[in-house]
Amino acid sequence: MDRTRIEDPWGRRTPFARGHMWPERVDEYFTDGVRAEDVQEWVPAASILDSNGDAMDIAVMDGRMVGVRGRATDRVNRGRLDIKSLHGWESGSSRDRLTTPMVREGGELVPTDWDTAMGRVVERCRRELESKGPRAISFYTSGQLFAEEYYTLTTIARAGIGTDHLDGNTRLCTATAGEALKETFGSDGQPASYADIDHADVIALFGHNVAETQPVLWMRILDRLAGEDPPRLLVVDPRRTVVAEHATVHLAPRPGTNLALLNALLHEVIERDHVDHAFVEEHTVGYGTLADEVADCTPEWAAQVCGLEATDIVAAAELVGGAERLLATVLQGVYQSHQATATAVQVNNLVLLRGMLARPGCGVLQMNGQPTAENTRECGADGDLPAFRNWQNDEHIRQLAEIWNVDMMQVPHHSPPTHVMEMFHHMQEGTITFLWISATNPAVSLPELARIRSILSDENLFVVVQDIFPTETTALADVVLPAAGWGEKTGTFTNTDRTVHLTERAVDPPGQARPDLDIFLDFAARMELTDRDGGPLVTWHDPESAFEAWKRCSAGRPCDYSGMSYDLLRERGGIQWPCTEERPDGTERLYEDGGFWAAPALCETYGRDLVTGASVQPTDYKALNPHGKAVLKGATYLPPHEEPDDEYPMYLTTGRTIYHFHTRTKTGRAPELNDAAPRVWVELSETDATEIGVAEGDRVQVSTPRGAMRGEVRLGDCRPGVAFVPFHYGYWDTDHPTGPPSEADGRAANETTVTDWDPVSKQPMFKLGVARIEKVTS
Amino acid sequence: MKAGLEYALTKLHQGENKVAEHLQVMLARHPSDHEVHHVAIDLLRWSRENVRQLADAAAGYDVQLSAEAGQPSAEEALARAATVEEVTPLTLLDDVRTLYLLAAETSLDWEMLAQHAQAAREADLLQLSKKRHPQTQRQMKWANTMLKVRSPQTLASMD
């Protein structure tokens, strides 16, 4: 079945009617020669190769993984697996796993033992702390670790070291989702649930290529489309994706103009009075200001700005305006583009104006990019504070200080925690001199790679990298720590719709590789981090005790885990938070009782200016929203900072393919996935290809003011004037594994992307650059 | 009444011009400080728009003000940016302070204009102030936030 699944990634349809239960369909894959009945042990897990959190079981024989099977009873996937989950696990046994710690000696990384490697890390960390203080120390983590690991890292960084320089790769994929939810609902937390797919009559997808980014969720939509009373889709994407092909209305706006389009949709909803006034009156503040903001944003105006037909915008507005049960979803097309948070907030506004919240089939899913992104947000490993606490609220800081038994002054809360792009700025100016990277690959994933490589190579910066494979980033490290991978360690993680799964150790990690949690615990012990009574700061010792510690931290907050346990997760499979004594089965939809976490004493943020990112002061927020309603916050469209010109006549947008995850370090080592998409490509419309004088398969160079990369032309359905390059490809599997020796060898999309980000969420702008594309003749 | 109006409009126009000029210098001085650079582009657009709308409004009262923000040329901005010998993290703090103070002055000038407009029943000017004064206040808030975010790192790292 695997061959056909590579060709038909969404597999067989199991149609179902609106409001009915999504039928089961169990997907499985075994290595050659293994049959299901041979399997000695099935170990529960969930997929960490996208943000859907598909439940599965790992097949084990003689101490090794031999296959996987989707779990039929789980609410998220009802047995289905996407192709990355079916095949990606094979990379775990690839021969180039990191199996020993390494330290840099005379410019070269040489194998060593844990004592030596950790000794160096601790010695250097202590030295920087003593000479420069905690602000010289920084941590950059992942969207792929477990909640237990993030919470431990957060405790170490915030309460132990006392630095505010801790962020995750989730900054690149989910920061806007979190920020948009905070701006509207006062606190992070996904309002809707995947089950809302089953009930919606209109699904509006904004910059969300669900078919490739969350294939199992797309299977659910496809099954509804194939069943009785199917939903109608509104798709906003500059490419005619597979999703767009199923749309009732597809809008392909000019890159950088999402906010103009959203404002026009809001304008129409108000103009045609599709507003649920009773809901708006009872549950929101700010309607008047929002209505003023969009008063002039007619479809004709937006059509000009976005390069669309006004009639199509009206059709889109009628679709969402006439919906009985509207579900809106948002992903990178919004999050990684211009005015990201401002736009994502307007999607929330659309749902609120229509009164589409907290009922089956209604709501908004501000999607996550990475599989465990939700946990970096919850656990405070991404520039938030644990359990959605507010850095401007002293009572919240007091709670944290009490939980950690440290002085309040020890927990940095003088300004929002530092985001990764700002951390790299401080490294560049020389005020951060210690960086510990865990489970991510910034030398391929961050924008403007030449700059990133130069910062990471600076000899004044001490770089520790913890990973499972050699990467472009480990190549620049001073110390490399080999970590255990998925199926080799135990922990929990939470998907986009708040579903928590336990994923357990099925096999031993190779060589000396250790679970990330053990590495962090070892560091805390060697650093002798203590609480205010002189006892150890980190009081837990394994995944389950770390989970119990995290539960205590989460109690009483929106992401309350206190009703969960490892045993319950083993017994029940996925459970959605909040899960408490009063709600032992978890919570399918937030805000069903009409209350938000937006009251001044409760909220995670008082908000930011949607254009400048300036923090709103507590007094202003209290005046605006004393009763903790949802906030309707408008924003003015601004032109992007960079637009095509004679030198760089095209827009460039980067993105994903279904066959790969992140920087391909795992999926590029799974033969089936690698073979399905082995090389980077440059997708062009036929119009542009003709203009440039290239045909399918020709080699082109993409040049921007930042750098260049090369790839093969693939003719696609991009909006004319827009080129698309997948961001997954780097250098570890080329002749120059650390980076391109010249521009002609560039193949990472991020050689070309701009160092610019949304001022509110600080999420970099990977979807909006300008480029020149030329045929490579030599 | 005319003299008072002219005074208020001219003062505010000068203030908006100063903010615009300073933002231009910041853009030239901190090109690789991306957090500053990109937002400053948007802030500068506001100042220029304020200058333009002020000039339009003033014309209705026979007060002649330039519609173009008195922006230095790119060379001038670079030259002014270069008056600081070495751009350090502290330079940025200084620049953010200056921006805050210039915007605060300008904000007061907006107040003055609005009060006068109200007293003199000049609805158009009052409306203009309602619409454009907030941008000046947002410039202040951004400068304040930047100072909060940056000063701990900058001051803690000083030798």
Tab-separated table of C-alpha atoms in Angstrom, chain A residues 132 135-136 164-165 338 391-392 414-416 419 422 425-426 428-429 431-432 448 451 608-617 620 636 638-641 754-759 762, chain B residues 31-43 45-46 88-90 92 134-135 137-159:
chain	number	residue	atom	x	y	z
A	132	LYS	CA	28.555	38.868	32.215
A	135	ARG	CA	21.707	37.948	29.961
A	136	ALA	CA	24.743	36.456	28.225
A	164	ASP	CA	14.799	35.920	29.498
A	165	HIS	CA	16.576	34.629	26.381
A	338	HIS	CA	3.072	40.815	6.088
A	391	TRP	CA	4.712	39.007	32.277
A	392	GLN	CA	3.070	42.353	33.116
A	414	HIS	CA	10.693	43.346	33.063
A	415	SER	CA	9.784	42.996	29.396
A	416	PRO	CA	8.395	40.290	27.118
A	419	HIS	CA	12.295	36.246	20.668
A	422	GLU	CA	16.247	39.465	18.797
A	425	HIS	CA	20.704	40.405	17.131
A	426	HIS	CA	22.232	40.315	20.608
A	428	GLN	CA	25.641	39.767	16.573
A	429	GLU	CA	26.274	42.748	18.848
A	431	THR	CA	26.041	40.686	24.301
A	432	ILE	CA	24.854	37.064	24.155
A	448	GLU	CA	19.034	35.072	5.543
A	451	ARG	CA	23.972	36.024	8.319
A	608	ARG	CA	0.003	45.026	21.604
A	609	ASP	CA	-0.391	47.682	18.963
A	610	LEU	CA	-1.063	45.604	15.836
A	611	VAL	CA	1.182	47.817	13.693
A	612	THR	CA	4.104	48.701	15.947
A	613	GLY	CA	4.015	45.845	18.441
A	614	ALA	CA	4.120	48.344	21.336
A	615	SER	CA	2.799	46.818	24.554
A	616	VAL	CA	-0.554	48.019	25.818
A	617	GLN	CA	-0.323	49.224	29.409
A	620	ASP	CA	-5.385	51.015	29.200
A	636	THR	CA	-5.100	49.334	8.972
A	638	LEU	CA	-0.002	48.971	5.226
A	639	PRO	CA	1.979	48.307	2.062
A	640	PRO	CA	4.792	45.751	2.485
A	641	HIS	CA	8.332	46.990	3.152
A	754	VAL	CA	14.475	38.617	4.351
A	755	THR	CA	15.304	39.370	7.989
A	756	ASP	CA	11.984	40.982	8.775
A	757	TRP	CA	9.176	39.879	11.050
A	758	ASP	CA	5.725	40.675	12.267
A	759	PRO	CA	6.133	43.394	14.908
A	762	LYS	CA	7.900	38.459	15.909
B	31	PRO	CA	20.021	49.368	9.074
B	32	SER	CA	20.955	46.004	10.581
B	33	ASP	CA	18.845	46.419	13.704
B	34	HIS	CA	15.853	44.811	12.094
B	35	GLU	CA	13.454	45.251	14.994
B	36	VAL	CA	13.965	48.988	14.662
B	37	HIS	CA	14.456	49.284	10.961
B	38	HIS	CA	11.229	47.812	9.678
B	39	VAL	CA	8.919	49.403	12.220
B	40	ALA	CA	10.623	52.759	11.669
B	41	ILE	CA	9.600	52.551	8.002
B	42	ASP	CA	5.947	52.333	9.077
B	43	LEU	CA	6.327	55.052	11.709
B	45	ARG	CA	4.981	56.802	6.807
B	46	TRP	CA	2.669	58.072	9.558
B	88	THR	CA	26.641	50.953	19.724
B	89	PRO	CA	23.617	49.476	21.500
B	90	LEU	CA	23.655	52.652	23.586
B	92	LEU	CA	19.959	53.019	19.836
B	134	PRO	CA	-3.201	58.649	17.724
B	135	GLN	CA	-0.374	57.850	15.283
B	137	GLN	CA	0.899	58.598	20.447
B	138	ARG	CA	1.610	55.186	18.982
B	139	GLN	CA	5.080	56.377	17.995
B	140	MET	CA	5.652	57.303	21.641
B	141	LYS	CA	4.370	53.945	22.846
B	142	TRP	CA	6.621	52.093	20.477
B	143	ALA	CA	9.640	54.114	21.625
B	144	ASN	CA	8.695	53.400	25.215
B	145	THR	CA	8.374	49.663	24.539
B	146	MET	CA	11.718	49.597	22.707
B	147	LEU	CA	13.408	51.340	25.600
B	148	LYS	CA	11.934	48.811	28.028
B	149	VAL	CA	12.943	45.857	25.908
B	150	ARG	CA	16.443	47.010	25.052
B	151	SER	CA	17.760	48.868	28.072
B	152	PRO	CA	18.300	45.835	30.347
B	153	GLN	CA	20.487	44.064	27.780
B	154	THR	CA	22.336	47.211	26.787
B	155	LEU	CA	23.011	48.510	30.278
B	156	ALA	CA	23.902	45.099	31.708
B	157	SER	CA	26.448	44.603	28.942
B	158	MET	CA	28.270	47.910	29.387
B	159	ASP	CA	31.876	47.558	30.476
